[in-house]
Coordinates of C-alpha atoms in Angstrom, one line a residue:
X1 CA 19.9 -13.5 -14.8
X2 CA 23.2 -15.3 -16.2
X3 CA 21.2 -18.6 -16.4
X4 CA 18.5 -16.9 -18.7
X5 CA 21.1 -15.3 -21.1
X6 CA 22.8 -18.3 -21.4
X7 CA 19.2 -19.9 -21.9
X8 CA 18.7 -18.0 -25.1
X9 CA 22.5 -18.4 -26.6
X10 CA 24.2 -15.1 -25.2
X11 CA 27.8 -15.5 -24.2
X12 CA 28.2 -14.5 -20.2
X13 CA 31.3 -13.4 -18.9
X14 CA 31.6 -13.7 -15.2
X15 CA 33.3 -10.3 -14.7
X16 CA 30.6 -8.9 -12.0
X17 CA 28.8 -7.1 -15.1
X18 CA 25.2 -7.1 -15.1
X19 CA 24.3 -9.5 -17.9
X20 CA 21.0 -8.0 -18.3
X21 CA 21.9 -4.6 -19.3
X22 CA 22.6 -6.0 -23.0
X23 CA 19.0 -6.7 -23.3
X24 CA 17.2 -5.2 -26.3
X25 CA 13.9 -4.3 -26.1
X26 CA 12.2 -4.8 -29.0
X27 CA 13.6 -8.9 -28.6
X28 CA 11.8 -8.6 -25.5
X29 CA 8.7 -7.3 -26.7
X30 CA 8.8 -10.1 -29.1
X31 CA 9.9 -13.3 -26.8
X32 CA 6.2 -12.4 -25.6
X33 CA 4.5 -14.6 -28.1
X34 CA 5.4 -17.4 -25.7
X35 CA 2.8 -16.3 -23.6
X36 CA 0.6 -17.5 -26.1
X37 CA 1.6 -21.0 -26.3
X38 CA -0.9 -24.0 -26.0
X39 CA 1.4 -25.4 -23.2
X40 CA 2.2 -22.5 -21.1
X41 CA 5.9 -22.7 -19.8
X42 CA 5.8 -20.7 -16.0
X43 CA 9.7 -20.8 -16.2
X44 CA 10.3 -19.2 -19.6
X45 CA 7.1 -16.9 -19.3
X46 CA 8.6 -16.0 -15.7
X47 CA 12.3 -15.3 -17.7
X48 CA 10.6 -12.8 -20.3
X49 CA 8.6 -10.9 -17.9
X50 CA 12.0 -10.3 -15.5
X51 CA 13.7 -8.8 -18.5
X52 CA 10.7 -6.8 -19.4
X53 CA 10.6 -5.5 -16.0
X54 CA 14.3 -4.9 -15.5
X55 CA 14.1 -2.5 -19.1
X56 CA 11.0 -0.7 -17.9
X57 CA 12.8 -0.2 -14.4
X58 CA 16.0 0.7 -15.9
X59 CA 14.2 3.7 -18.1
X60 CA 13.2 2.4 -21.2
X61 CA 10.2 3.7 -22.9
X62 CA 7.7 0.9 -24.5
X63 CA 5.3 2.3 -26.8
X64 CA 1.5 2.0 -26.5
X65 CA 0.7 -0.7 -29.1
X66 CA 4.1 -2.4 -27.6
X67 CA 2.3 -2.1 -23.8
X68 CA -0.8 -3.1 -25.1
X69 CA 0.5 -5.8 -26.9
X70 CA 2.1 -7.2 -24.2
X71 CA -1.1 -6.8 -21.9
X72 CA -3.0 -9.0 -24.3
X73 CA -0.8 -11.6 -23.8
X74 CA -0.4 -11.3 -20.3
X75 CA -4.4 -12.2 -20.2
X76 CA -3.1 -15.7 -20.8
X77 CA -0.6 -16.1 -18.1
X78 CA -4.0 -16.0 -15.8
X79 CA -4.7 -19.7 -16.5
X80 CA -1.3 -20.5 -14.7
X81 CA -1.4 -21.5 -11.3
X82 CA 2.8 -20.7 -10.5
X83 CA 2.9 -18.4 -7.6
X84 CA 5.8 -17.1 -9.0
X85 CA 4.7 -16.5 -12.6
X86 CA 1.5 -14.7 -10.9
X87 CA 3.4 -12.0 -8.5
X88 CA 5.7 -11.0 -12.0
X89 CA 2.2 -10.8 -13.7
X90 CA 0.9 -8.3 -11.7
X91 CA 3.8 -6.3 -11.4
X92 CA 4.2 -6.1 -14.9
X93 CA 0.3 -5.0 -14.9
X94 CA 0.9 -2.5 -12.3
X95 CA 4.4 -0.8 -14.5
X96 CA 2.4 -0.5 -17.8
X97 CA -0.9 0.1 -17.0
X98 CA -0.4 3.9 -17.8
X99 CA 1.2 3.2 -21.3
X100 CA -1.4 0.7 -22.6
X101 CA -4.5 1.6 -24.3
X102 CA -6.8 -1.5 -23.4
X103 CA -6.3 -1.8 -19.5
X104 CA -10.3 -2.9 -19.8
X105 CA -8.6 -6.2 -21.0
X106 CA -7.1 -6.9 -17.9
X107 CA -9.8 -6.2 -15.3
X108 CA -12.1 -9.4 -16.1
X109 CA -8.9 -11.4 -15.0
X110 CA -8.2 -9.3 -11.9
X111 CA -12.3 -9.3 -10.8
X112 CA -11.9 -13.2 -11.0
X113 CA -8.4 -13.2 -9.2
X114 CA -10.4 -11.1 -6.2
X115 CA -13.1 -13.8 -5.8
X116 CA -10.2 -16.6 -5.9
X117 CA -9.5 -18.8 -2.5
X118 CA -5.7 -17.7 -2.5
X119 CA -5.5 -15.1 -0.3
X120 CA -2.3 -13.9 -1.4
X121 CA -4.0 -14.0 -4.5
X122 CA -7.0 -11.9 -3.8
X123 CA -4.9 -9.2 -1.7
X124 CA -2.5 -8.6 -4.8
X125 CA -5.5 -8.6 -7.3
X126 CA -7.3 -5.6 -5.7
X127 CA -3.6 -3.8 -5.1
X128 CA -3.1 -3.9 -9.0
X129 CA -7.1 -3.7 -10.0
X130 CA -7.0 -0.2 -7.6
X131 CA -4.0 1.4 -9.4
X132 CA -4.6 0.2 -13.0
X133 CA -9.0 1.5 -13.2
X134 CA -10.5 4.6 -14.0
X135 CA -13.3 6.0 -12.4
X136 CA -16.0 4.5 -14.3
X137 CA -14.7 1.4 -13.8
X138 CA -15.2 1.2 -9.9
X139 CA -18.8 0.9 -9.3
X140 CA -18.4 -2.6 -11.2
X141 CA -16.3 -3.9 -8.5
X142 CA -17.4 -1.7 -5.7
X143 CA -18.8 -5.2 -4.2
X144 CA -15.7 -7.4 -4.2
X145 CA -13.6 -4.1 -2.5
X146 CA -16.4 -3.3 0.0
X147 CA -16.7 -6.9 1.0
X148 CA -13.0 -7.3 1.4
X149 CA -12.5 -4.3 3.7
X150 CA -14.0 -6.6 6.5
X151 CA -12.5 -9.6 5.4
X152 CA -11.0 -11.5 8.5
X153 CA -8.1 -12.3 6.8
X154 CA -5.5 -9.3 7.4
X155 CA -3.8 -9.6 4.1
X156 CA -6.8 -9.0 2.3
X157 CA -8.3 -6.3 4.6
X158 CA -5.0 -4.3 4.5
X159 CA -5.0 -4.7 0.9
X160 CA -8.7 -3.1 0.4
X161 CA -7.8 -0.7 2.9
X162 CA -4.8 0.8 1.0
X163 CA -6.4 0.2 -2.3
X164 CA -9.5 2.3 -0.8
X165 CA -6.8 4.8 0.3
X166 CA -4.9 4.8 -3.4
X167 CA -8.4 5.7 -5.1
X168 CA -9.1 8.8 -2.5
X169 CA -5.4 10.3 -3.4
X170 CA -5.8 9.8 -7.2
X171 CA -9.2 11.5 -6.9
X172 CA -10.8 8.1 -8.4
X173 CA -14.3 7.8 -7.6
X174 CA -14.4 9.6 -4.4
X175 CA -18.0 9.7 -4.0
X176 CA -17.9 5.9 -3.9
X177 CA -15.3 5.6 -1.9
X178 CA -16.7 8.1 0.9
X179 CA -19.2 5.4 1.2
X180 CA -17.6 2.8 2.8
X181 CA -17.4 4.6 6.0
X182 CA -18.8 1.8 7.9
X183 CA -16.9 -0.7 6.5
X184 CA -13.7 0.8 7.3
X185 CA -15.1 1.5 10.9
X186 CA -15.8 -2.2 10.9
X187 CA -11.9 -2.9 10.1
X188 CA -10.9 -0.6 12.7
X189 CA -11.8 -3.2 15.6
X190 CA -10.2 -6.1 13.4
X191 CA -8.2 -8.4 15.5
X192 CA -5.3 -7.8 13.8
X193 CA -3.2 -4.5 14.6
X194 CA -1.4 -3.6 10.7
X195 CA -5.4 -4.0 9.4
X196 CA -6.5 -1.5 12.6
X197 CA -3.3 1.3 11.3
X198 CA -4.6 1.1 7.7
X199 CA -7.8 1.6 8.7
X200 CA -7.1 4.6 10.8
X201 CA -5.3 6.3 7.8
X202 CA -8.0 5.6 5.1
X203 CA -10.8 7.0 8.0
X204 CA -8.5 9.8 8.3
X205 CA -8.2 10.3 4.3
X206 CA -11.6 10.2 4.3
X207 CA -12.7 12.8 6.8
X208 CA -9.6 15.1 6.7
X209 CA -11.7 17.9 5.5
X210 CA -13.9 17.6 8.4
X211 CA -12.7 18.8 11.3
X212 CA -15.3 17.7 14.2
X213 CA -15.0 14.5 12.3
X214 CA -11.3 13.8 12.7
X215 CA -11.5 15.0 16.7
X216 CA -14.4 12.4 16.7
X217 CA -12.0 9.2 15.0
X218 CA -8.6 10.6 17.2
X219 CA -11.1 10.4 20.8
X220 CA -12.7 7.4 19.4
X221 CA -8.9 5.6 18.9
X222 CA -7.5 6.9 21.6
X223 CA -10.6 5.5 24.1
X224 CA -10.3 2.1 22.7
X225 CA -6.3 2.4 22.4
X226 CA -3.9 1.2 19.5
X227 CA -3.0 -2.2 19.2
X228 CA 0.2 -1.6 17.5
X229 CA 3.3 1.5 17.8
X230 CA 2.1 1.9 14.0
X231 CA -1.3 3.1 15.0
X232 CA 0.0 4.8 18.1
X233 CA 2.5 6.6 16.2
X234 CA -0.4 7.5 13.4
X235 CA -3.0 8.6 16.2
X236 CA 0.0 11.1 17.3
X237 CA 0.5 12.6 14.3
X238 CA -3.1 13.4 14.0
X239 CA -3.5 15.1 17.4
X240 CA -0.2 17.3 17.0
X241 CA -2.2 18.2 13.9
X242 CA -5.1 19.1 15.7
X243 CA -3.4 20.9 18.5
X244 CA -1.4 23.0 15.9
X245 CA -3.6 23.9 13.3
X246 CA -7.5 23.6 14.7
X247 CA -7.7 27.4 16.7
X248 CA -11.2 27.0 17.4
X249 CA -10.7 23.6 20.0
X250 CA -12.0 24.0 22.9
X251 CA -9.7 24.7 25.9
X252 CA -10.6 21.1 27.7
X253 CA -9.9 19.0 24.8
X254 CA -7.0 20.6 24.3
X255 CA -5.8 20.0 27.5
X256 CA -7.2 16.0 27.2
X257 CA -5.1 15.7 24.2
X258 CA -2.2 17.1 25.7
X259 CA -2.6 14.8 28.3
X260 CA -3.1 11.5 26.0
X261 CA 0.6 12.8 24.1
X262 CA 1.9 12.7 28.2
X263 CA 0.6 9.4 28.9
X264 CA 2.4 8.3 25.9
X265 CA 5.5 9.0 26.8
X266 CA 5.7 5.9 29.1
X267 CA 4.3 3.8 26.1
X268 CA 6.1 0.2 26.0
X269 CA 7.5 0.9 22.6
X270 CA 10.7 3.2 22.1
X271 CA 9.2 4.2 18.7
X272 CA 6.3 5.7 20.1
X273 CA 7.7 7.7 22.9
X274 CA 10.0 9.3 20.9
X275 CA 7.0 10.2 18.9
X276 CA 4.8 11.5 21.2
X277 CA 7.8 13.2 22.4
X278 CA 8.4 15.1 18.9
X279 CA 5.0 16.0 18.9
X280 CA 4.7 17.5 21.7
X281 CA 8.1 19.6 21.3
X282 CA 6.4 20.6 18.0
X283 CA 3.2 22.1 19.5
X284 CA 3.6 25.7 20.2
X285 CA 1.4 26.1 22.8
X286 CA 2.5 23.1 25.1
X287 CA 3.7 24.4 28.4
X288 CA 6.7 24.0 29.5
X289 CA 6.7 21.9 32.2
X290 CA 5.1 19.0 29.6
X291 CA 7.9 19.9 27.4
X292 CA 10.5 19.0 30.2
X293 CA 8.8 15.6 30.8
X294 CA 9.3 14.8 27.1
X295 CA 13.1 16.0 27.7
X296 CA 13.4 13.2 30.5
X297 CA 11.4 10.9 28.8
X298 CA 14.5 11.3 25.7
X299 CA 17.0 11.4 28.4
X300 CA 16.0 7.7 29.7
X301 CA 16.2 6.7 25.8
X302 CA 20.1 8.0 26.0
X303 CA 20.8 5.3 28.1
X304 CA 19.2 2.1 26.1
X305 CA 20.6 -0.7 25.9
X306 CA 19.3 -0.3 21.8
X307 CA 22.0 1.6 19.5
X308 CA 19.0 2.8 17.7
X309 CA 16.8 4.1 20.4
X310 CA 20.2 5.9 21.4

């Protein structure tokens, strides 16, 4: 940050002081016209956009010509290859997408980013394309997102998997979304366990509603069994859900998933014992002879070796 002042002419003292808290924003908002040069500069383009971002983090309002200003230019910074410059793009995308009036401006360069042989590339562009698009403007991608839930690359798959999930919660499209069912079956057998415990949560998202549905996915999950304490720890939460709010389950399931939380208890993982342990202890109608395995279960964690399993 000192380098960058000092860059532009402003006198740094080294007194521990933030130097960018003397930024002013409407020099900002003009030192974006660089973006527009013939021979794009990653390093001074990547300097503008850091201030930018440290005003519209610190508080500061920009106005919606000002936001949509700057999103015109950022349309050139696409025909940059830095890494560097790229990740600060779509940030910058992602902070004033809500404030700018032409976000339409933005999503030609995002589609192309999605189709691009980066993978870090592609997994960032459907992050930002999911949180910056209306409704309307889903069905044009619906392709590239449904193709990249199975992707075997788990960057990508994780990233259409939470930008499936972002759409459901910001009630974007949900008809489309509901859709992909399959697809994010599909990514539930991926090889890769963070890609199997976001595709657990967007099924779940998607069939919360349903009841026999979700009893369906939790005896589905727990038959093939979590690959990760992530997707343990998720598949928990849902069946302490179950067993506390569903009063129409039948007595045997009841007793089966009661049984899985047990079973859990002498899980591998600290993380998930302690889990299935709170669950159970949070189910009112758990007997109490479970309850005092899942008090021994604890008392064994007393004595780890781990300060934070203690």
């Amino acid at each position: 940050a000192r380098s960058v002042l000092r860059s532009l002419g402003t006198k740094v003292e080294d007194d521990g002081i933030n130097p960018l808290v003397v930024l002013d924003k409407a020099r900002v908002v003009q030192q974006v016209r660089v973006f527009n040069e013939t021979r794009l500069r990653p390093d001074r383009c990547l300097q503008v956009l850091t201030q930018l971002m440290f005003l519209v983090n610190r508080g500061e309002r920009l106005t919606s010509s000002e936001a949509t200003e700057v999103f015109f230019a950022a349309t050139k910074l696409f025909s940059c290859d830095d890494a560097a410059l790229r990740r600060m793009t779509y940030l910058a995308i992602k902070a004033l997408a809500h404030t700018a009036e032409e976000v339409i401006i933005v999503v030609n360069c995002l589609t192309k980013d999605i189709t691009s042989t980066v993978d870090t590339r592609r997994a960032n562009a459907l992050r930002v394309l999911c949180k910056i698009m209306d409704a309307t403007m889903v069905a044009q991608v619906e392709r590239y997102l449904r193709q990249a839930l199975v992707d075997r690359t788990p960057n990508v798959a994780s990233a259409a998997l939470l930008s499936a999930e972002t759409l459901l919660r910001a009630g974007k499209a949900e008809a489309v979304v509901r859709r992909w069912v399959s697809e994010a079956t599909q990514a539930l057998n991926h090889p890769h366990p963070v890609v199997q415990y976001h595709a657990l949560s967007l099924l779940y998202t998607m069939r919360h509603r349903d009841r026999q549905a979700v009893s369906k996915l939790v005896q589905d999950v727990a038959r093939q069994g979590a690959r990760s304490p992530m997707s343990a720890m998720l598949l928990l939460r849902y069946i302490g859900e179950i067993l506390e709010t569903d009063t129409l389950l039948d007595d045997g399931l009841r007793q089966q998933y009661v049984g899985f939380l047990e079973s859990m208890l002498r899980h591998r993982s600290e993380l998930v014992v302690v889990e299935a342990a709170r669950v159970l202890l949070a189910v009112s109608t758990v007997e109490e002879s479970t309850l005092q395995t899942a008090a021994n279960a604890l008392q064994m964690l007393l004595i780890s070796p781990k300060p934070v399993v203690r």
